[in-house]
mmCIF file of C-alpha atoms in Angstrom:
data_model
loop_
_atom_site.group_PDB
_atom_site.id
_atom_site.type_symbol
_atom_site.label_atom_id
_atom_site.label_comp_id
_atom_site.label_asym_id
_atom_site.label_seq_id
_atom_site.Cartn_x
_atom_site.Cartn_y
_atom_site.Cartn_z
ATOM 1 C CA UNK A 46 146.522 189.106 32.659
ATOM 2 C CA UNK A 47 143.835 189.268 35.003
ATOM 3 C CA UNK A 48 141.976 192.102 32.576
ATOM 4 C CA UNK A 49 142.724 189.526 29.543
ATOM 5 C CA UNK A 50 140.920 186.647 31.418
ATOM 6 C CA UNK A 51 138.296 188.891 32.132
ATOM 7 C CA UNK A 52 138.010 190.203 28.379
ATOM 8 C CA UNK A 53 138.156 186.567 27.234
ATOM 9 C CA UNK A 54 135.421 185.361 28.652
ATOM 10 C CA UNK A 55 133.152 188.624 28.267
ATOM 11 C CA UNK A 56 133.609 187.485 24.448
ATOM 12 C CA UNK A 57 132.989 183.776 24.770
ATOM 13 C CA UNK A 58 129.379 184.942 26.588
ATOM 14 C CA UNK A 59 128.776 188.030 24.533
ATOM 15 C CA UNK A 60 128.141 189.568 27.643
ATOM 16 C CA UNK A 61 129.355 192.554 29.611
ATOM 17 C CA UNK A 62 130.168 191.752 33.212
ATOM 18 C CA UNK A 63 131.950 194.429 34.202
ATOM 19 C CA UNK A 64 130.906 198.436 34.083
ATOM 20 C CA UNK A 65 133.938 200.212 33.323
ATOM 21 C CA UNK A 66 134.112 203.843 34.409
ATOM 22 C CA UNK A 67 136.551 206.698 36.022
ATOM 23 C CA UNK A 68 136.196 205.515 39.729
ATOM 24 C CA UNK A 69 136.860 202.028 38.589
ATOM 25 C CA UNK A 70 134.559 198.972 38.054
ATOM 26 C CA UNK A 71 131.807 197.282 39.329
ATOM 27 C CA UNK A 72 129.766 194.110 38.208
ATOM 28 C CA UNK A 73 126.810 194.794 35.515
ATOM 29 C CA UNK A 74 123.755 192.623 36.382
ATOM 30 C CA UNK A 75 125.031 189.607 34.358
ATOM 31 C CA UNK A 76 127.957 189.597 36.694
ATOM 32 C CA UNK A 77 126.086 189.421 39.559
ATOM 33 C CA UNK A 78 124.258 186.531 38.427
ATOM 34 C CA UNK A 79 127.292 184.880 37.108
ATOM 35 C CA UNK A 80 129.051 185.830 40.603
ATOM 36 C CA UNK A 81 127.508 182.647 42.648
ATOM 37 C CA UNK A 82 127.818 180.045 39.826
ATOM 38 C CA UNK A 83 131.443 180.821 39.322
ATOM 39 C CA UNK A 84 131.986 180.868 43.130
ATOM 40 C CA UNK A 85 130.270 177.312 43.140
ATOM 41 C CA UNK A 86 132.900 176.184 40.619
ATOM 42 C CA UNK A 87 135.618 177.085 42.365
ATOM 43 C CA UNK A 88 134.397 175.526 45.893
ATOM 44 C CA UNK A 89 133.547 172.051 43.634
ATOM 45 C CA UNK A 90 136.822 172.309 42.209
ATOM 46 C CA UNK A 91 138.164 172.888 46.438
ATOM 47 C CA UNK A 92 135.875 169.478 47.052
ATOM 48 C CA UNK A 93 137.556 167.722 43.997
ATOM 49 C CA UNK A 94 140.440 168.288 45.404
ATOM 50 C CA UNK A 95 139.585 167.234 48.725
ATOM 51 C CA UNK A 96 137.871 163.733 47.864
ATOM 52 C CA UNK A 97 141.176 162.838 45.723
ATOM 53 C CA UNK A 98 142.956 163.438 48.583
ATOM 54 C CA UNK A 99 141.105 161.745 50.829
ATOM 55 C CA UNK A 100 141.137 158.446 48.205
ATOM 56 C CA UNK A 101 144.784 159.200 48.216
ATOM 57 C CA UNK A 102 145.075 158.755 52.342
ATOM 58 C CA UNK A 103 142.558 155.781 52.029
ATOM 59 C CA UNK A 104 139.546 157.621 54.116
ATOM 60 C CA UNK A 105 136.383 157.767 52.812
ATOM 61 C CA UNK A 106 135.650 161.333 51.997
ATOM 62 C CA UNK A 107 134.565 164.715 53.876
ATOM 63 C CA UNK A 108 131.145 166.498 54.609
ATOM 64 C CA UNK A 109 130.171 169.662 55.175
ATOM 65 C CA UNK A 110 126.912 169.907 57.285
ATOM 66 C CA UNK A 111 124.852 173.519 57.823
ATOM 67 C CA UNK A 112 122.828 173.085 60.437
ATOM 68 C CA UNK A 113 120.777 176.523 62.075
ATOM 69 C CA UNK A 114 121.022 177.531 65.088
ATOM 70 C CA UNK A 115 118.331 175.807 67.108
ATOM 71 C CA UNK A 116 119.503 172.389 66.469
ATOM 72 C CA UNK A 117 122.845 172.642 67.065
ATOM 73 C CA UNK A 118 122.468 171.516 70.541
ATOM 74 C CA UNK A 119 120.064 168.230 69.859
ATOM 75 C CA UNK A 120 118.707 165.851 67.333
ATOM 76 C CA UNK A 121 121.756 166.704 64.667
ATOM 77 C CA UNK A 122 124.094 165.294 66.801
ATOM 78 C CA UNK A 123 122.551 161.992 66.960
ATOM 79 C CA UNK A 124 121.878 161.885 63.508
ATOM 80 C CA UNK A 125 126.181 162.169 62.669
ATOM 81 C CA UNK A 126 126.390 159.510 65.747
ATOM 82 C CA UNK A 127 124.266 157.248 63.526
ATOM 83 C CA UNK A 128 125.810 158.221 60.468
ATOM 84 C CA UNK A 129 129.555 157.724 61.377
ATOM 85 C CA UNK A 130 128.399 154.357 63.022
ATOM 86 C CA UNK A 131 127.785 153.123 59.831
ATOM 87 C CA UNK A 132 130.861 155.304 58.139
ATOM 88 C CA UNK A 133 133.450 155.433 60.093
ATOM 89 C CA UNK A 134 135.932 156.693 57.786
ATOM 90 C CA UNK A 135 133.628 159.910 57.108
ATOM 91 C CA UNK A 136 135.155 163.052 58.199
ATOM 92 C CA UNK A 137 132.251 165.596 59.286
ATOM 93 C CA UNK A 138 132.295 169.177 59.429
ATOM 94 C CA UNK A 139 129.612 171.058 61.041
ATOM 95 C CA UNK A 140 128.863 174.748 60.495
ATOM 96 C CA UNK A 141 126.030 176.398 62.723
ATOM 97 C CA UNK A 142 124.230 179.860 61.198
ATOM 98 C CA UNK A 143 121.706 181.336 60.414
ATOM 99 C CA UNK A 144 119.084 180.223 57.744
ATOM 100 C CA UNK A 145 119.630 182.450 55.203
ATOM 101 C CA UNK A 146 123.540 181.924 55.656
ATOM 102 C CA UNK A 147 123.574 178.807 54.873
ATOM 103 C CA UNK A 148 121.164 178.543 52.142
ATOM 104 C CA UNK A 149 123.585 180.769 50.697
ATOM 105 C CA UNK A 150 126.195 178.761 51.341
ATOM 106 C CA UNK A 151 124.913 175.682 50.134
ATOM 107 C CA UNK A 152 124.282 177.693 46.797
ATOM 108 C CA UNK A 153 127.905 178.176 46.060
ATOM 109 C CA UNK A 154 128.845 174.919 47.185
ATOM 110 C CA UNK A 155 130.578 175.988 50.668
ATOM 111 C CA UNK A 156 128.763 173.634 51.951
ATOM 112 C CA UNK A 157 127.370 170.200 50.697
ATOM 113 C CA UNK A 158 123.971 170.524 52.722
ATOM 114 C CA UNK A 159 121.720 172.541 55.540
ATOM 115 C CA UNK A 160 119.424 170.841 58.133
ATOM 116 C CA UNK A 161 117.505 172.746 60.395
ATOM 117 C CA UNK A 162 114.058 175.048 60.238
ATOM 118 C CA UNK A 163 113.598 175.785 57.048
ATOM 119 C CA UNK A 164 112.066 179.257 55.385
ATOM 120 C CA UNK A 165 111.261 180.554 52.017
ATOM 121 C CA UNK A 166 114.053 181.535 50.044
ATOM 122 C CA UNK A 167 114.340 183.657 46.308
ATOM 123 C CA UNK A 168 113.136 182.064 43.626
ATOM 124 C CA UNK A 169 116.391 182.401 41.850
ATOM 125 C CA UNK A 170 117.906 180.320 44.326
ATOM 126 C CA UNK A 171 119.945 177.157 43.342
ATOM 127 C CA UNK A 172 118.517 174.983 46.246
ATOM 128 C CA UNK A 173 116.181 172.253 47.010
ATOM 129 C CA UNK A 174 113.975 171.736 50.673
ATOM 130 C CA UNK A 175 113.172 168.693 51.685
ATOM 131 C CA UNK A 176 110.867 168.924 54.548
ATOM 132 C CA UNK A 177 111.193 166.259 57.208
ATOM 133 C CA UNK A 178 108.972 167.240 60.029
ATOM 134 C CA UNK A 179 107.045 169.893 61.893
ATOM 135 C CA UNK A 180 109.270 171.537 64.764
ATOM 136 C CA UNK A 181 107.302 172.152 67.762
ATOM 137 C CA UNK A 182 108.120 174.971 70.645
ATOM 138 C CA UNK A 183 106.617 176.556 73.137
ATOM 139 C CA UNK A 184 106.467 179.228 75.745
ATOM 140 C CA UNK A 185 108.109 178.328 78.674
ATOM 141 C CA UNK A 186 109.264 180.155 81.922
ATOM 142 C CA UNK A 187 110.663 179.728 85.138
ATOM 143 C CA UNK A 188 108.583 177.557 88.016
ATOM 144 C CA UNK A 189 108.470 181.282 90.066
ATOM 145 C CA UNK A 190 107.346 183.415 86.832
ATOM 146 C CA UNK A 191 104.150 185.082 87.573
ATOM 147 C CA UNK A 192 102.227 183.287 84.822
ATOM 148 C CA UNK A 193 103.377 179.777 85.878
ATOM 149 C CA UNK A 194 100.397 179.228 87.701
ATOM 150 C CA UNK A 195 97.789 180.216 85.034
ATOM 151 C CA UNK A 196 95.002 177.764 83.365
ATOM 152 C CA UNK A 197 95.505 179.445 80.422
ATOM 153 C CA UNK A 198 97.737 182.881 79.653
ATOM 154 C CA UNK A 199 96.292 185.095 76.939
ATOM 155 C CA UNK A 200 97.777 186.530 74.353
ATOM 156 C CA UNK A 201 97.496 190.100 76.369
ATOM 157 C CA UNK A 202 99.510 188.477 79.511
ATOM 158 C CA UNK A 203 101.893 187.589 76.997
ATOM 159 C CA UNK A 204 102.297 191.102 75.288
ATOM 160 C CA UNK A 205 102.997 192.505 78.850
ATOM 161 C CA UNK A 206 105.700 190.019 79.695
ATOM 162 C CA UNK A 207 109.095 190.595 79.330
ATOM 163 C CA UNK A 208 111.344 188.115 76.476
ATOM 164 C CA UNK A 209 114.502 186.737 75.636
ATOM 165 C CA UNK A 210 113.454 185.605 71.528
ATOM 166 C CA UNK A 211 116.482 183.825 68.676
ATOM 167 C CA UNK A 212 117.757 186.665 66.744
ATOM 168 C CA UNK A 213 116.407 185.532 63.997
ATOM 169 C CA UNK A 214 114.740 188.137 61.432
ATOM 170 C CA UNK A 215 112.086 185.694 60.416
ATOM 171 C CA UNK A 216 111.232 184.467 63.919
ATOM 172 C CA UNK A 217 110.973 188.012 64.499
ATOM 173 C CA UNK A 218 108.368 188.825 62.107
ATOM 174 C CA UNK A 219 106.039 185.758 63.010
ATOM 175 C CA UNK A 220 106.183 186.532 66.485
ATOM 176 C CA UNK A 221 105.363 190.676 65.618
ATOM 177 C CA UNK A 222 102.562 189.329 63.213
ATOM 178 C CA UNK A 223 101.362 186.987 66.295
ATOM 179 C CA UNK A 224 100.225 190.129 68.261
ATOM 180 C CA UNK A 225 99.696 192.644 65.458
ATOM 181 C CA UNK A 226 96.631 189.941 64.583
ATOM 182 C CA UNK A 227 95.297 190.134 67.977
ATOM 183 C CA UNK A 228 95.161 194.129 67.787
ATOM 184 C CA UNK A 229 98.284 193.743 70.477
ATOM 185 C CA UNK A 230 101.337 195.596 70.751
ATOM 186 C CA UNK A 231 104.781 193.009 70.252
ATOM 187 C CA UNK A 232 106.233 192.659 73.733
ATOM 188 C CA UNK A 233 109.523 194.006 74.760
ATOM 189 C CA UNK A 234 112.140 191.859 73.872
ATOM 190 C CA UNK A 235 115.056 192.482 76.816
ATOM 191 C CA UNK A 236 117.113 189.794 75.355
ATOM 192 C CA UNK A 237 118.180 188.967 71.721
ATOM 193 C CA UNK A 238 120.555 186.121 70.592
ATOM 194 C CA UNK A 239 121.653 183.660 68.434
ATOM 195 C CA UNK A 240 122.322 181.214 70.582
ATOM 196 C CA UNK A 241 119.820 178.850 71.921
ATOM 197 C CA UNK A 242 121.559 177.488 75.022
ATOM 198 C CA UNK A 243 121.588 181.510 76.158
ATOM 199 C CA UNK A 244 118.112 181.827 75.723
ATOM 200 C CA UNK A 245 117.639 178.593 77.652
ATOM 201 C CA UNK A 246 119.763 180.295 80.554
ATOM 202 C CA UNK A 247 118.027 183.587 80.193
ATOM 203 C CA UNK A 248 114.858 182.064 81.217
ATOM 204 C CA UNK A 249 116.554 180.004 84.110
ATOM 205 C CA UNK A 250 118.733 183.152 85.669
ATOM 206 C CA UNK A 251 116.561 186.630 84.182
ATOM 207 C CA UNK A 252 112.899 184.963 84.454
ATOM 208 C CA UNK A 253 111.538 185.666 82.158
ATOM 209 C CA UNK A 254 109.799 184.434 78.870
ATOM 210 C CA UNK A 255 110.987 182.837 75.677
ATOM 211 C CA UNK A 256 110.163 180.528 73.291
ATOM 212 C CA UNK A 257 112.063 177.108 72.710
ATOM 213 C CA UNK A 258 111.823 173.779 70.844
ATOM 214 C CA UNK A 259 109.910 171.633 72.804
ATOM 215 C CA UNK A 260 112.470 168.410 72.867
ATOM 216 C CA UNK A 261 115.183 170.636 73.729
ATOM 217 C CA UNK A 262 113.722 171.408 77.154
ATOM 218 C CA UNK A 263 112.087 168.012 77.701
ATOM 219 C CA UNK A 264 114.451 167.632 80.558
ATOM 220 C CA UNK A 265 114.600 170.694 82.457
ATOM 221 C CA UNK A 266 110.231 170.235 82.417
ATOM 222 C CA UNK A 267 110.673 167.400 83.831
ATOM 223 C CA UNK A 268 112.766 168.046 86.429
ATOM 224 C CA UNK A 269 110.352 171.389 87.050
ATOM 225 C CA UNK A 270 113.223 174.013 86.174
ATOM 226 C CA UNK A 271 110.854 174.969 83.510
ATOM 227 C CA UNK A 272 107.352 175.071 82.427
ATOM 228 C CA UNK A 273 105.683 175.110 78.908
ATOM 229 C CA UNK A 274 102.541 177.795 79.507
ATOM 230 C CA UNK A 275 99.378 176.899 78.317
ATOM 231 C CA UNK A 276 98.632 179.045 75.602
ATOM 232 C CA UNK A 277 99.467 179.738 71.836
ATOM 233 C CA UNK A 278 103.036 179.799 70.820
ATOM 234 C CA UNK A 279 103.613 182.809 68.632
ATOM 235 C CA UNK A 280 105.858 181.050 65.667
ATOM 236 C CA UNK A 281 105.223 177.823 67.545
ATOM 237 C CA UNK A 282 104.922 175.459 64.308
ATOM 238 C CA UNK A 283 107.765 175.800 61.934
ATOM 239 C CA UNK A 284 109.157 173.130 59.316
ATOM 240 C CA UNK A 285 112.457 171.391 59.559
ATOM 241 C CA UNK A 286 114.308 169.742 57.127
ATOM 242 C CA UNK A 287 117.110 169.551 54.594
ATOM 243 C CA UNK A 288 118.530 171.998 52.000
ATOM 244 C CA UNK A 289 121.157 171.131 49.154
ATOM 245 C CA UNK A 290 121.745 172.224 46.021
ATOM 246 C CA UNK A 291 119.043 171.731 43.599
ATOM 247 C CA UNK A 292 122.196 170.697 40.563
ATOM 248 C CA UNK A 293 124.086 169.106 42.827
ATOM 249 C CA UNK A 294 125.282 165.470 42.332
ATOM 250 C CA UNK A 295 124.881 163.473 45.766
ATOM 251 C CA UNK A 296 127.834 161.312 46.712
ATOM 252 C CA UNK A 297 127.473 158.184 48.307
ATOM 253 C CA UNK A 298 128.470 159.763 51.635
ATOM 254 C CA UNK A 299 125.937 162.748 51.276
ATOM 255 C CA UNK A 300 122.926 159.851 50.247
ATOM 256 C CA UNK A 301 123.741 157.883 53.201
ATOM 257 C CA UNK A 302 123.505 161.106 55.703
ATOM 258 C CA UNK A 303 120.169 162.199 53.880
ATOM 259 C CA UNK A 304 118.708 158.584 54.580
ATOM 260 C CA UNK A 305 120.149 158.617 58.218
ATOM 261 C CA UNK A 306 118.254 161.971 58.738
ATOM 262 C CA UNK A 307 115.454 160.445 57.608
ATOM 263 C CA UNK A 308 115.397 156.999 59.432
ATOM 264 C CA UNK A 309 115.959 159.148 62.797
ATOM 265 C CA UNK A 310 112.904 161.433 62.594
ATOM 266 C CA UNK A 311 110.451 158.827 63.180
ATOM 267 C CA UNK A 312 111.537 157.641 66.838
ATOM 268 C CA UNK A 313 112.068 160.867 67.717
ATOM 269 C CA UNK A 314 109.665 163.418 66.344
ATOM 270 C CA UNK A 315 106.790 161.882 64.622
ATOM 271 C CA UNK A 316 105.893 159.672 67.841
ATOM 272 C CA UNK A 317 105.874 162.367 69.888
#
């Protein structure tokens, strides 16, 4: 039945998406680029679903947020605080991942949207960006870190220090590109994670170096459990914002969460 289907619809496209041969098959190149579409239909037909069930229970519907890994510990959170203020009836699902995860994800409909630092992605890709702001870090260390004292630490200090950096392939090549400009070596990375709440403890129990979002540690500066260097911040300036399909059609819950994004970046980034 399965090899009918298959057949079937091979005819209906005049298309081969299969490659037949004596270790079995594998997808010809129209497959592949029919595999994410299809996949999309199925997950819309999944959301369907859901949303008639969800009319049938009397709620108001379901999302499914991306959001990377960086702000999964501030900003997004106050956003859905916002958001389910005004929707109560909203149930919210938040997945945290990497970039290039959940752009894919998004793509096949897994998910209804991303927020977070946004890349470049394929130009085949099914998406949309809409940029929202400029995400600023910085270097920051421990108050007893060699360079805390410093007027200014050059890039050369910095390629001799030791760093915990976000496992993150594109952070990774700003911050080699940083040095490789400045004729520099890339510093030894002694740490490597996903997680930005480890990276925040690296620095605070290993001290030593890393790089963080600068209203994420607003209140451990404060307080003087960490300080922001004075220098440049390889990968320091990167753009945040939202991804969603570029085909997709918005519900009213998904419109109201794009405009609460937006109403909340002015207090809280823009200002600062």
């Amino acid at each position: 039945g399965l090899s009918r289907s298959i057949k079937n619809l091979e005819d209906t496209l005049s298309l081969p998406l299969l490659k037949r041969n004596p270790r079995g098959v594998e997808p010809t190149a129209f497959g592949l680029s029919l595999a994410p579409r299809a996949q999309a239909i199925l997950n819309e037909r999944d959301r369907a679903l859901d949303d008639l069930t969800a009319l049938r229970k009397a709620r108001s519907g379901a999302i499914r947020l991306g959001v990377t890994l960086n702000f999964a510990h501030y900003f997004v959170s106050d956003v859905i605080a916002a958001f389910l203020r005004e929707r109560p009836g909203i149930d919210v699902t938040v997945v945290s991942g990497a970039y290039p995860d959940l752009v894919e994800k998004v793509q096949i409909a897994e998910l209804d949207m991303a927020f977070g630092l946004v890349g470049p992605f394929p130009a085949t890709s099914l998406v949309v960006i809409e940029q929202l702001f400029q995400s600023h870090s910085a270097v920051c260390c421990r108050a007893d870190h060699a360079l805390a004292e410093e007027d200014f630490v050059t890039a050369e200090q910095l390629a001799n220090a030791d760093w915990a950096l976000p496992d993150s392939p594109g952070f990774r090549r700003a911050f080699g590109e940083f040095f490789a400009a400045r004729g520099l070596p890339a510093p030894r990375q002694t740490v490597k994670t996903n997680s930005m709440a480890f990276l925040r403890r690296c620095v605070l129990d290993l001290g030593i170096l890393t790089i963080l979002p600068e209203q994420m540690i607003y209140a451990e500066v404060r307080r003087g459990d960490l300080i922001v260097l004075a220098t440049e911040t390889p990968g320091g300036l990167t753009s945040a914002g939202i991804v969603r399909r570029a085909d997709d059609m918005l519900t009213p819950a998904m419109r109201d969460l794009i405009r609460v994004f937006r109403e909340q970046v002015p207090a809280r980034y823009l200002a600062a």
